[in-house]
Short mmCIF file of N, CA, C and O in Angstrom, two decimals:
data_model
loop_
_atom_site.label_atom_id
_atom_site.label_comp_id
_atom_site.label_asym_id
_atom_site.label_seq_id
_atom_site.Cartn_x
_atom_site.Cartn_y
_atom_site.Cartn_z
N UNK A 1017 26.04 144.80 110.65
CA UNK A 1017 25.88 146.08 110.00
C UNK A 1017 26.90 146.22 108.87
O UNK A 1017 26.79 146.82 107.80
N UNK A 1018 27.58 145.77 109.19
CA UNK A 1018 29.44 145.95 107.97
C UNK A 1018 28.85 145.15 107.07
O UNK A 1018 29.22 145.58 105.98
N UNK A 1019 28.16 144.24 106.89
CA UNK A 1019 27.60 143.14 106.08
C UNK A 1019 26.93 143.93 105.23
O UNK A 1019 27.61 144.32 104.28
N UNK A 1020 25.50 144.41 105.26
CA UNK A 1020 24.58 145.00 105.14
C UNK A 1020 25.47 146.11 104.53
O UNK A 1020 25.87 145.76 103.42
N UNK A 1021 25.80 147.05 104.82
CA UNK A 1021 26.77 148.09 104.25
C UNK A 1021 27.47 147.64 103.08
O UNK A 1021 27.32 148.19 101.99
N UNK A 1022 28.40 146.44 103.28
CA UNK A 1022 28.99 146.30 101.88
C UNK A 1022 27.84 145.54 101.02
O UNK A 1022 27.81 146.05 99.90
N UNK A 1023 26.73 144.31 101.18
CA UNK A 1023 26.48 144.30 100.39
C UNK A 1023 25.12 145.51 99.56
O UNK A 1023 24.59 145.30 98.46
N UNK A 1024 24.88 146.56 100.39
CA UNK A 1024 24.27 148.17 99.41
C UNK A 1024 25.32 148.59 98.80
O UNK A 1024 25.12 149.59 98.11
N UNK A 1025 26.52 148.14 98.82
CA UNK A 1025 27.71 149.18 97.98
C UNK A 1025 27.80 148.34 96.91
O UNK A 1025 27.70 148.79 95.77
N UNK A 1026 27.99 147.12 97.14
CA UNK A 1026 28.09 146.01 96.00
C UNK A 1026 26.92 146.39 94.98
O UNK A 1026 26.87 146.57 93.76
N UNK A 1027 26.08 146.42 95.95
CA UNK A 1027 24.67 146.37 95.13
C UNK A 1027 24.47 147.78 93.67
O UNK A 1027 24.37 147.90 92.45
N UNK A 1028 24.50 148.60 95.01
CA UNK A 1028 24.75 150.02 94.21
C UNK A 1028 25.68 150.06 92.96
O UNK A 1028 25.29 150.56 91.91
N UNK A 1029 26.77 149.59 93.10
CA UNK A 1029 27.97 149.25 91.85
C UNK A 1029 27.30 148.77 90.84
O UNK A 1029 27.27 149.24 89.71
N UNK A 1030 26.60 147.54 91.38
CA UNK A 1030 26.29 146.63 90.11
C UNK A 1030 24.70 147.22 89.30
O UNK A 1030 24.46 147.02 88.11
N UNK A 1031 24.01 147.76 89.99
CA UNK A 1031 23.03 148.61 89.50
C UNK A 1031 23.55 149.76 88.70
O UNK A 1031 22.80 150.69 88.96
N UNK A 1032 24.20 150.05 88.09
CA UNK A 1032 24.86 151.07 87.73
C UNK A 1032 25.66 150.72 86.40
O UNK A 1032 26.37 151.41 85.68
N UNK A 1033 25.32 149.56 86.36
CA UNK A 1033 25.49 148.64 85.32
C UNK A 1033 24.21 148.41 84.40
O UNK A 1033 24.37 147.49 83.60
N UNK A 1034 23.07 149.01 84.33
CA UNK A 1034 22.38 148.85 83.07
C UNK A 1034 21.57 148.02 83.90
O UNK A 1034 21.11 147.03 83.35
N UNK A 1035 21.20 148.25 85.46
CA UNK A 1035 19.65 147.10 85.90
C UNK A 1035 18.31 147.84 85.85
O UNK A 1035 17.18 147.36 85.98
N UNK A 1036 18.73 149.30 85.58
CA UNK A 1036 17.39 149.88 86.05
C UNK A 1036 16.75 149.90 87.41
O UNK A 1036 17.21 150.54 88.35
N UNK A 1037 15.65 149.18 87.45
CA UNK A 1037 14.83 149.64 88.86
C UNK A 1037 15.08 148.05 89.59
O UNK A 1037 14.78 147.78 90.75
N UNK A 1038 15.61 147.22 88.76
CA UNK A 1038 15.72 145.88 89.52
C UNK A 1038 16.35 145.99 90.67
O UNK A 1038 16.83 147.08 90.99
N UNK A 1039 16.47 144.74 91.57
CA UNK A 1039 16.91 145.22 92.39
C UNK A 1039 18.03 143.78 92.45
O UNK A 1039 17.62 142.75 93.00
N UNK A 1040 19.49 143.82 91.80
CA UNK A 1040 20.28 142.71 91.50
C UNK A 1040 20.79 141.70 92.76
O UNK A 1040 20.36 142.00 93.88
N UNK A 1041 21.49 140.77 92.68
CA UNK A 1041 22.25 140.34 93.92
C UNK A 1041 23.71 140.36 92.97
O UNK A 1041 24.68 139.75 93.43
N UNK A 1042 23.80 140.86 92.04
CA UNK A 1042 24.55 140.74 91.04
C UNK A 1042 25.96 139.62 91.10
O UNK A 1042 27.17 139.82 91.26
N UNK A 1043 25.19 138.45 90.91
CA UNK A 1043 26.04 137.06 90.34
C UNK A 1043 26.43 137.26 89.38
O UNK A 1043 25.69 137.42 88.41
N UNK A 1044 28.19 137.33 89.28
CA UNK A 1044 28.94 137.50 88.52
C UNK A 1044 29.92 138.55 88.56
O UNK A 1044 31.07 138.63 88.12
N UNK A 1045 29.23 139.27 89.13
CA UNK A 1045 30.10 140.87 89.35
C UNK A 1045 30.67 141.04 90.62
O UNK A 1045 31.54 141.85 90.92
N UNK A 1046 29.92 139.91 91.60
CA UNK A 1046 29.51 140.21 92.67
C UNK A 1046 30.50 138.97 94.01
O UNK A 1046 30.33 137.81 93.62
N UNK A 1047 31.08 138.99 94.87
CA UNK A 1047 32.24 137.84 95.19
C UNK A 1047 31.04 137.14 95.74
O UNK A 1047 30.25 137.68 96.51
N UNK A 1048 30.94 135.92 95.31
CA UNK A 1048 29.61 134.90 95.80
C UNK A 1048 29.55 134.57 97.31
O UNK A 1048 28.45 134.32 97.81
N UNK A 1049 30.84 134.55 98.17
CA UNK A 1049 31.49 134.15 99.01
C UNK A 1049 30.66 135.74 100.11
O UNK A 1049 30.45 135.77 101.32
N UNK A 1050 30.42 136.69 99.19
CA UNK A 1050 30.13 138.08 99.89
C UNK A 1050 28.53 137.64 100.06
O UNK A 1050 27.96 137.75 101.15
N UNK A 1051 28.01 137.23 99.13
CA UNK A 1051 26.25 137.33 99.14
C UNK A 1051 25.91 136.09 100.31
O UNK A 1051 24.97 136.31 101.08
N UNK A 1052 26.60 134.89 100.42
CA UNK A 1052 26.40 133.85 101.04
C UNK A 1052 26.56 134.65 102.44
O UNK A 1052 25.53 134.96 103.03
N UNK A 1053 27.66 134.96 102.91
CA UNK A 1053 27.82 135.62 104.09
C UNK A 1053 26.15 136.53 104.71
O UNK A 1053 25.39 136.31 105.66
N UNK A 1054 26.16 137.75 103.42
CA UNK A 1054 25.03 138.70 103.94
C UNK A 1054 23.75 137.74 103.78
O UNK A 1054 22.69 138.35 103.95
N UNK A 1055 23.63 136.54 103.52
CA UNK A 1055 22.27 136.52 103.26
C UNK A 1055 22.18 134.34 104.40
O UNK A 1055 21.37 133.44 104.63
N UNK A 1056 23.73 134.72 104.67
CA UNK A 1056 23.69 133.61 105.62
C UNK A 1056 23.41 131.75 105.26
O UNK A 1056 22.90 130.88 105.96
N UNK A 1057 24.03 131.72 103.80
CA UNK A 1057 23.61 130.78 103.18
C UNK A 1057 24.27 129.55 104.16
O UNK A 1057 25.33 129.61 104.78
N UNK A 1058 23.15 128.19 104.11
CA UNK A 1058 23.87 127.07 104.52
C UNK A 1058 24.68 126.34 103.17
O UNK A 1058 24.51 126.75 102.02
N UNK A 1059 25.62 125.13 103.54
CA UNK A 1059 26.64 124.78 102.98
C UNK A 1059 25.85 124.54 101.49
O UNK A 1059 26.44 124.99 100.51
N UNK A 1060 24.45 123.79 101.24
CA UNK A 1060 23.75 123.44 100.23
C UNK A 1060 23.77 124.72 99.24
O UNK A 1060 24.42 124.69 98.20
N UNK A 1061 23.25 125.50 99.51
CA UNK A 1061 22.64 127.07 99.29
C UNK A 1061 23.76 127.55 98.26
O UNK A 1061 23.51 127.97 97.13
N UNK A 1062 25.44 127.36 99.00
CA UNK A 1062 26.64 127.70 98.60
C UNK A 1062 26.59 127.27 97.95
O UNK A 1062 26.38 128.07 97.03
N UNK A 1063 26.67 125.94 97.44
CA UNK A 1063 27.46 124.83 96.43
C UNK A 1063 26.28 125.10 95.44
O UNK A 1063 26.57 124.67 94.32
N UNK A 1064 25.25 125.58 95.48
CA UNK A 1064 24.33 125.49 94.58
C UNK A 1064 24.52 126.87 94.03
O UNK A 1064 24.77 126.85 92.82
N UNK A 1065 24.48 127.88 94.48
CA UNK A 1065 25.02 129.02 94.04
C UNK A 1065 26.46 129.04 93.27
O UNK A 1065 26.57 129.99 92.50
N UNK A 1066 27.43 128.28 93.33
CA UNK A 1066 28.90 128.09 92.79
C UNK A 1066 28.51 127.50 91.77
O UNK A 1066 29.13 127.84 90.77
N UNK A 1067 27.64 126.67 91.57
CA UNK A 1067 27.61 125.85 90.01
C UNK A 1067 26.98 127.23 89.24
O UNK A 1067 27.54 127.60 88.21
N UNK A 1068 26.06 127.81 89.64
CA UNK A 1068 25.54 128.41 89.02
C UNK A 1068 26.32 129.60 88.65
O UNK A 1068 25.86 130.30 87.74
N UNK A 1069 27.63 130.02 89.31
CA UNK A 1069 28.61 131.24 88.88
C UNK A 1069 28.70 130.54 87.90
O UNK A 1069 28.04 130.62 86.86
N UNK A 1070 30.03 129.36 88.32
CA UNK A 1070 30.29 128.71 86.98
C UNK A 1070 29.60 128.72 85.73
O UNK A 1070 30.25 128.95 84.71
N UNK A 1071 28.34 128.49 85.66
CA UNK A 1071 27.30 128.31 84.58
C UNK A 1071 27.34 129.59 84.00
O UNK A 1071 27.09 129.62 82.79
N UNK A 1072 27.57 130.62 84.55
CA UNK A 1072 27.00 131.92 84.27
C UNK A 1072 28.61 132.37 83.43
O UNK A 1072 28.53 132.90 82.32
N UNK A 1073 29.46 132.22 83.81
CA UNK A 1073 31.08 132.65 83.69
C UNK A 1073 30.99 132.47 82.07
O UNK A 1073 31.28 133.17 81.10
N UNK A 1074 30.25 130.72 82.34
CA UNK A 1074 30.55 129.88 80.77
C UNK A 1074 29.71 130.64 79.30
O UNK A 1074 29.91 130.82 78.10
N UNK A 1075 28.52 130.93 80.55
CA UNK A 1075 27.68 131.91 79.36
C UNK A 1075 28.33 133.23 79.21
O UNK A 1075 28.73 133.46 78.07
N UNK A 1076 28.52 134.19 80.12
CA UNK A 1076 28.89 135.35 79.55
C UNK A 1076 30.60 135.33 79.21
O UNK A 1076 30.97 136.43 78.81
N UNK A 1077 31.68 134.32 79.28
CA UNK A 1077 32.87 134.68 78.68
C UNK A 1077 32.53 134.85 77.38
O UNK A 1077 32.20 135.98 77.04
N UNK A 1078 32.53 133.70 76.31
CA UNK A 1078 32.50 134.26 74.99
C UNK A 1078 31.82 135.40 74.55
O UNK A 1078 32.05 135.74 73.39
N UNK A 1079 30.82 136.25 75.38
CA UNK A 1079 30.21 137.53 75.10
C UNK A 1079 31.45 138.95 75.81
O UNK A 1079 31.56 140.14 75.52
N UNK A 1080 32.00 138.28 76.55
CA UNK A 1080 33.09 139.28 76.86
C UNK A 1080 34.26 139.31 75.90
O UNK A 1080 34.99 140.25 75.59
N UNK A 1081 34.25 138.18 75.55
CA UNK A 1081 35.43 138.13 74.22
C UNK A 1081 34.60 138.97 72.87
O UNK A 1081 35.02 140.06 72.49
N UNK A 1082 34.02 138.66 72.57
CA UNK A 1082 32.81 139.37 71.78
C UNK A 1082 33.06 141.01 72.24
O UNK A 1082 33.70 141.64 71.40
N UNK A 1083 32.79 141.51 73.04
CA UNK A 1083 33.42 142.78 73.41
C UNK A 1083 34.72 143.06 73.64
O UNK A 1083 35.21 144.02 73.05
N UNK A 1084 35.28 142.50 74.27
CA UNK A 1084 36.74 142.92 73.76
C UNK A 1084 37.13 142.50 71.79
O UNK A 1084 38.11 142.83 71.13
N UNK A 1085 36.59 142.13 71.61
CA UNK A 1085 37.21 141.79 70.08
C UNK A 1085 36.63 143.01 69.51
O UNK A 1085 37.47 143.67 68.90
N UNK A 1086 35.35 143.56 69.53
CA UNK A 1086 34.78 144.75 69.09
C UNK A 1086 35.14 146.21 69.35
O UNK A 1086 34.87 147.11 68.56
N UNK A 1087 35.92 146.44 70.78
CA UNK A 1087 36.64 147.19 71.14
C UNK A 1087 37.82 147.65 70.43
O UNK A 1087 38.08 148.79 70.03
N UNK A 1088 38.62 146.35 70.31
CA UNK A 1088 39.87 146.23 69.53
C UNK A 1088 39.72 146.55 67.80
O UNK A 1088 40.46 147.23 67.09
N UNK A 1089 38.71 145.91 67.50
CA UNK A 1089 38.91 146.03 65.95
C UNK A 1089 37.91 146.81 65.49
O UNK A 1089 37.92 146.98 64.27
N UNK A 1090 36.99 147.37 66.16
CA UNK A 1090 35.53 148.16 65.16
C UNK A 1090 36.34 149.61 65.01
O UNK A 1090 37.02 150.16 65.88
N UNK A 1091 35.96 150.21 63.16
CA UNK A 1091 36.79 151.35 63.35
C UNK A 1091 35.56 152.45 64.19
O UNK A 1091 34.35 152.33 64.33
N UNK A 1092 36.53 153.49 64.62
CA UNK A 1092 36.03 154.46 65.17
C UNK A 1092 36.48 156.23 64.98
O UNK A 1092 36.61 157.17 65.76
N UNK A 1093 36.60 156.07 63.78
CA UNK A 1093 37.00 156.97 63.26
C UNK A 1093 35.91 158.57 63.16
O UNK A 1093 36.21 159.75 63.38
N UNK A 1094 34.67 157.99 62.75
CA UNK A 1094 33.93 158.68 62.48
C UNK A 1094 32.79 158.52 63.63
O UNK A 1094 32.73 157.45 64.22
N UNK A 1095 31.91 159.55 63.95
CA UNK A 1095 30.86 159.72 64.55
C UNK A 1095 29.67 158.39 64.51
O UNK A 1095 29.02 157.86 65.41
N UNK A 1096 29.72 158.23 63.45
CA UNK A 1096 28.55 157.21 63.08
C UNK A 1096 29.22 155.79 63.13
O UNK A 1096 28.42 154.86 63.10
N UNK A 1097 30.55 155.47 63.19
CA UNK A 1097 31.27 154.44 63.26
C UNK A 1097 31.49 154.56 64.94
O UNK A 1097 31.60 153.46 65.49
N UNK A 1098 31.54 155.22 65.43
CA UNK A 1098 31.61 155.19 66.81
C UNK A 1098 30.35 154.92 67.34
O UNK A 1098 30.34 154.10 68.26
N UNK A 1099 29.08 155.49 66.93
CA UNK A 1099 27.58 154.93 67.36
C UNK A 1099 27.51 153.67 66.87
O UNK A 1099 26.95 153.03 67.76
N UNK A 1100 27.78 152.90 65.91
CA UNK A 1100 27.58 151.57 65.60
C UNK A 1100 28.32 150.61 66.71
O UNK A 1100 27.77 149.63 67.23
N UNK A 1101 29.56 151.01 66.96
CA UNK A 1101 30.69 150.57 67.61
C UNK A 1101 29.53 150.11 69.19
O UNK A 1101 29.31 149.06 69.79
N UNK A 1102 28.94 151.78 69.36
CA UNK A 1102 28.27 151.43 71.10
C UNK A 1102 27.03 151.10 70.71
O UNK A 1102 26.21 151.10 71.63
N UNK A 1103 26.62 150.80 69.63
CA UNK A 1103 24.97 150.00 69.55
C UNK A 1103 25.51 148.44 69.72
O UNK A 1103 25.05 147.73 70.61
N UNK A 1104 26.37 148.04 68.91
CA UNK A 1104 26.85 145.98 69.35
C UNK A 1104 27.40 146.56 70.45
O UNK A 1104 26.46 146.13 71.12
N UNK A 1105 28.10 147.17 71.29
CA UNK A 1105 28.71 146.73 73.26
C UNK A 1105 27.29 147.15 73.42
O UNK A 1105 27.00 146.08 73.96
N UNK A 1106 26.47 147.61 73.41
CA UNK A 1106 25.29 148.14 74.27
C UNK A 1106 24.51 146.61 74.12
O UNK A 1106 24.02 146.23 75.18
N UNK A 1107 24.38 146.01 73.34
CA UNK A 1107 23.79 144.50 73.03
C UNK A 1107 24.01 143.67 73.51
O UNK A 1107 23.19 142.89 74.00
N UNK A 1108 25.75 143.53 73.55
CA UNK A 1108 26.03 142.42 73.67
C UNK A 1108 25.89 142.29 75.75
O UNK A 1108 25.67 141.27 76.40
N UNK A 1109 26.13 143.79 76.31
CA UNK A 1109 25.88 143.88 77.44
C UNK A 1109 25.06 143.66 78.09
O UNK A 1109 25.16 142.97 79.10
N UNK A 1110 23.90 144.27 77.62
CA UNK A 1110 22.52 143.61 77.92
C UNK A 1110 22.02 142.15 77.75
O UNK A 1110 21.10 141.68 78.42
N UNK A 1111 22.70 141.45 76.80
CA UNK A 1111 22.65 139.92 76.96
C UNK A 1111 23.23 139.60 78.42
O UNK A 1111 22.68 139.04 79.37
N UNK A 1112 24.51 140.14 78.28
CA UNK A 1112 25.39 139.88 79.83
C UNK A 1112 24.17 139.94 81.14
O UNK A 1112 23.82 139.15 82.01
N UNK A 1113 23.81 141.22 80.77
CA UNK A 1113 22.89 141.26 82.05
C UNK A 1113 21.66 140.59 82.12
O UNK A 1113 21.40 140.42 83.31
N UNK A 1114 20.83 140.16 81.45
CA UNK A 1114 20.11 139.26 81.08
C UNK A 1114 20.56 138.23 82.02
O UNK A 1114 19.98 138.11 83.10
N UNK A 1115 21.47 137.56 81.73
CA UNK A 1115 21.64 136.04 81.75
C UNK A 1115 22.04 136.34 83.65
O UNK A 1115 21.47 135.66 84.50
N UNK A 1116 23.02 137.38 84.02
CA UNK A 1116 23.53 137.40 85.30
C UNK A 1116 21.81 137.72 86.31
O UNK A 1116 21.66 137.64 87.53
N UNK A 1117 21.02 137.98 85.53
CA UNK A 1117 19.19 138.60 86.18
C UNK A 1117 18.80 137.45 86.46
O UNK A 1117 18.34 137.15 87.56
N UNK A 1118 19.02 136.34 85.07
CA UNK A 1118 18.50 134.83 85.53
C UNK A 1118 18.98 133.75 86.22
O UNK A 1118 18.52 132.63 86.45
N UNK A 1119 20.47 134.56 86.64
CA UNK A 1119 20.83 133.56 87.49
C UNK A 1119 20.81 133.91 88.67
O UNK A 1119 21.28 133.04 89.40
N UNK A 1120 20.43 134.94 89.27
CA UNK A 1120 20.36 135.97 90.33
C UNK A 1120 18.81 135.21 90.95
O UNK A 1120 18.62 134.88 92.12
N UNK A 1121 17.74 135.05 89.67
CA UNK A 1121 16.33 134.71 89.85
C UNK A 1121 17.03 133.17 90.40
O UNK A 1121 16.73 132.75 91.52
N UNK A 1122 17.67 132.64 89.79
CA UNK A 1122 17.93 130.97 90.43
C UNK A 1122 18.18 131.32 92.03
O UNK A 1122 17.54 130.78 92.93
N UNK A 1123 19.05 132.16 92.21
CA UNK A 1123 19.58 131.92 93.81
C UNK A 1123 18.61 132.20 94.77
O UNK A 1123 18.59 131.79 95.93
N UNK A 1124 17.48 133.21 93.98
CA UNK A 1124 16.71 133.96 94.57
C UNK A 1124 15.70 132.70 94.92
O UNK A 1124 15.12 132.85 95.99
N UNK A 1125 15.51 131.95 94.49
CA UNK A 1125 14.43 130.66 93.99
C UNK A 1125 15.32 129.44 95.45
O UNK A 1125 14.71 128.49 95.94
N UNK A 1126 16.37 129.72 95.76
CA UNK A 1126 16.39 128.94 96.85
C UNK A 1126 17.13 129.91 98.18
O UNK A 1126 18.16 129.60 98.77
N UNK A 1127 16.48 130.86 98.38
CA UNK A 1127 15.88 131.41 99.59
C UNK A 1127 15.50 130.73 100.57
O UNK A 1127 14.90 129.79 100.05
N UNK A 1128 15.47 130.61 101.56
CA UNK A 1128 14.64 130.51 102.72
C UNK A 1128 13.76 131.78 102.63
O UNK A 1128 14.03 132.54 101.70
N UNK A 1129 12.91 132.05 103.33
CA UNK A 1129 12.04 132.99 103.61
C UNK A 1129 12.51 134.51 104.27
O UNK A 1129 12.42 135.72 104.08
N UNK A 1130 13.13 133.40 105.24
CA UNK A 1130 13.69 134.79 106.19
C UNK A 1130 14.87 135.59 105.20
O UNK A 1130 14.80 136.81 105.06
N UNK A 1131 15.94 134.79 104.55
CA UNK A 1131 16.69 135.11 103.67
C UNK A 1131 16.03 135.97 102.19
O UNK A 1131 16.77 136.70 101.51
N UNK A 1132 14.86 135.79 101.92
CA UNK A 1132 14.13 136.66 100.94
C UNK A 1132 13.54 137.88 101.57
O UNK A 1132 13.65 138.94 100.95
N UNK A 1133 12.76 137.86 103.00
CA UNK A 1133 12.79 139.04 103.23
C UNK A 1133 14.09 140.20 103.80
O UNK A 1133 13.99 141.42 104.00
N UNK A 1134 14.85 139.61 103.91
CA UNK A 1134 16.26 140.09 103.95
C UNK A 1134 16.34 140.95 102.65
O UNK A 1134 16.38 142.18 102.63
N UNK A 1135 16.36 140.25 101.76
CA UNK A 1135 17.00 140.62 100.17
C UNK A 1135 15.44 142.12 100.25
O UNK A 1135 15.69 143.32 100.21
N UNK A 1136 14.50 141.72 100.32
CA UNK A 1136 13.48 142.80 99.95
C UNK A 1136 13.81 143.90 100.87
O UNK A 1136 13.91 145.07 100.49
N UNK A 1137 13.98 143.50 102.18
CA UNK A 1137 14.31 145.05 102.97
C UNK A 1137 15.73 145.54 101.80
O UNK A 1137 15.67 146.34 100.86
N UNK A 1138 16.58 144.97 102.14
CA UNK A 1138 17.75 146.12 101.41
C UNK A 1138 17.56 146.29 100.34
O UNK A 1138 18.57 146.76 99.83
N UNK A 1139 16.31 146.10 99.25
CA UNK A 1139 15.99 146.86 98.18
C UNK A 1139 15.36 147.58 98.38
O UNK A 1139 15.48 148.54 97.63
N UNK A 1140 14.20 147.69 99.55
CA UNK A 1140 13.43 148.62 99.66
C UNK A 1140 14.51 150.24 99.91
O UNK A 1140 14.42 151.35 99.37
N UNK A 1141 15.58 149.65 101.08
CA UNK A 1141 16.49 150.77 101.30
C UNK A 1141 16.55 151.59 100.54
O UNK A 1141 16.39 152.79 100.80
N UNK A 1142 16.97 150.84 98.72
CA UNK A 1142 17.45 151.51 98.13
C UNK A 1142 16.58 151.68 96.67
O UNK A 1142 16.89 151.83 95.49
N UNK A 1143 15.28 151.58 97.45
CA UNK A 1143 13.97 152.07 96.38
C UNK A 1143 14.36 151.23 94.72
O UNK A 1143 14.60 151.64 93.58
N UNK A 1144 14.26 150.17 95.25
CA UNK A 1144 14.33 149.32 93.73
C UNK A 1144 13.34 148.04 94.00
O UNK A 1144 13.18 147.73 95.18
N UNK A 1145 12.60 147.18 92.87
CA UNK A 1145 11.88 146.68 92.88
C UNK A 1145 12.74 145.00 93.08
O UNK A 1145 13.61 144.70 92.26
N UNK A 1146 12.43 144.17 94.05
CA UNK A 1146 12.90 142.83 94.21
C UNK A 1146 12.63 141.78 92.77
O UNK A 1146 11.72 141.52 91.99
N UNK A 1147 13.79 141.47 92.98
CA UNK A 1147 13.23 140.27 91.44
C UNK A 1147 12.67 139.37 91.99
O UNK A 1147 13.11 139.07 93.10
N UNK A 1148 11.46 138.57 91.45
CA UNK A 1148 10.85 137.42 91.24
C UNK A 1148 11.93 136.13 91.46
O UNK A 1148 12.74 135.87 90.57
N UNK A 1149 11.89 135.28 92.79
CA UNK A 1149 12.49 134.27 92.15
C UNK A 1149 11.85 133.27 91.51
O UNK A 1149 10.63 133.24 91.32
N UNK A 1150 12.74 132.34 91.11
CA UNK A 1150 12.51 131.03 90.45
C UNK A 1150 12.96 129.68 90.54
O UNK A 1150 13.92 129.63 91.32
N UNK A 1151 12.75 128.83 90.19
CA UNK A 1151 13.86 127.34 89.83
C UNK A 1151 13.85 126.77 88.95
O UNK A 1151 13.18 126.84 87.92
N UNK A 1152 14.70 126.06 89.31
CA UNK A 1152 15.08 125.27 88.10
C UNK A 1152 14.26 124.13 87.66
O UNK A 1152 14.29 123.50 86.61
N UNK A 1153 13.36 123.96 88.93
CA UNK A 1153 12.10 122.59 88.36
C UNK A 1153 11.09 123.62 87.64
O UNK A 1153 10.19 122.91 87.18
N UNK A 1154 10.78 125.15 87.29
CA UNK A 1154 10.12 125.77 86.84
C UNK A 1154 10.58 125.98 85.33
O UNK A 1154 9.87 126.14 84.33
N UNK A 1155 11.71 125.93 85.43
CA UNK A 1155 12.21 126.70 84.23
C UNK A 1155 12.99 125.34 83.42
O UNK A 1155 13.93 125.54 82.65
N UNK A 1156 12.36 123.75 83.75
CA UNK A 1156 12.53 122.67 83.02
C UNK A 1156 13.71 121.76 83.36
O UNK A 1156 13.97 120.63 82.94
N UNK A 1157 14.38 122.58 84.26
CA UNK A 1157 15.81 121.67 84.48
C UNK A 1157 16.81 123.40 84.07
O UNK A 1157 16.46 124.52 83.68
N UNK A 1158 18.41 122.62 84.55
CA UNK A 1158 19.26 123.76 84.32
C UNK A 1158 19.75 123.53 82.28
O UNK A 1158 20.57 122.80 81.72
N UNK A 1159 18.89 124.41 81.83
CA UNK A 1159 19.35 124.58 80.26
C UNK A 1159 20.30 125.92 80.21
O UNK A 1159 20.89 126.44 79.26
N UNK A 1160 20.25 126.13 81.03
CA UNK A 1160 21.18 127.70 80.90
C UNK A 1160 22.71 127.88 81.89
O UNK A 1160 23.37 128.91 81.83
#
C-alpha cells in the first residue's frame, strides 16, 4: 500500500508538469529505483530502464541548460519581454516532456502484463488516460 501511495504522489507531482490527461510514469523526474519497486521490475527490466534514464538525462540536459541560460539572460523588463521570455521556457519544456513521454512509452513497451495492468489501475485511480506502450524494435532501434 506505501508503494502504491507514493508512487500516486510521484505521479500526481509529475502530472502537474504540463502532461495533461496522460497518465506519466514520469522517467526523469521520477527515482527509477521508486517505479522498479512499485511495478516489481526483474533485474533485466532495471538495467533496461537505467540506460534509458541515462539516454533521456543526455537528451534533456542541454535543453535544461537552454533554460537556465534563458532565465538568466532574456530581458524582462517589459510585459511583452516577459511573454516572449515564457513562450521559449514553455517550448523548450514541452520538448522536455515529449522526450521523458517517449521514454516512459519504452519502459511501458517492456511490461509484463500483470505489470501493465498495474500501471492502468493507478491511472484509472486518478482518472487519466494510460500511455500506449512501445519498443524499440518498433520505433527502428534506440535513435533517441
Amino acid at each position: 500500500m506505501f508503494w502504491k501511495n507514493l508512487f500516486l504522489g510521484i505521479l500526481g507531482l509529475a502530472i502537474g508538469h504540463s502532461y495533461g490527461q496522460d497518465c506519466p510514469l514520469g522517467l526523469g523526474g521520477t527515482d527509477p529505483q521508486q517505479i522498479a519497486k512499485v511495478f516489481e521490475f526483474d533485474v533485466n527490466q532495471q538495467e533496461r530502464m537505467l540506460q534509458w534514464v541515462d539516454s533521456l538525462e543526455t537528451k534533456n540536459g542541454p535543453l535544461q541548460t537552454k533554460l537556465d541560460e534563458l532565465l538568466a539572460s532574456h530581458p524582462q523588463r517589459t510585459p511583452d519581454e516577459l511573454s516572449a521570455m515564457g513562450q521559449k521556457y514553455e517550448a523548450i519544456k514541452e520538448e522536455m516532456v515529449r522526450n521523458s513521454r517517449f521514454y516512459d512509452r519504452l519502459v511501458l513497451g517492456i511490461f509484463r502484463p500483470a505489470q501493465y495492468r498495474k500501471y492502468e489501475e493507478l491511472c484509472a485511480e486518478l482518472d487519466l488516460y494510460p500511455l500506449e506502450p512501445t519498443s524499440q524494435a518498433m520505433l527502428g532501434g534506440d535513435k533517441h
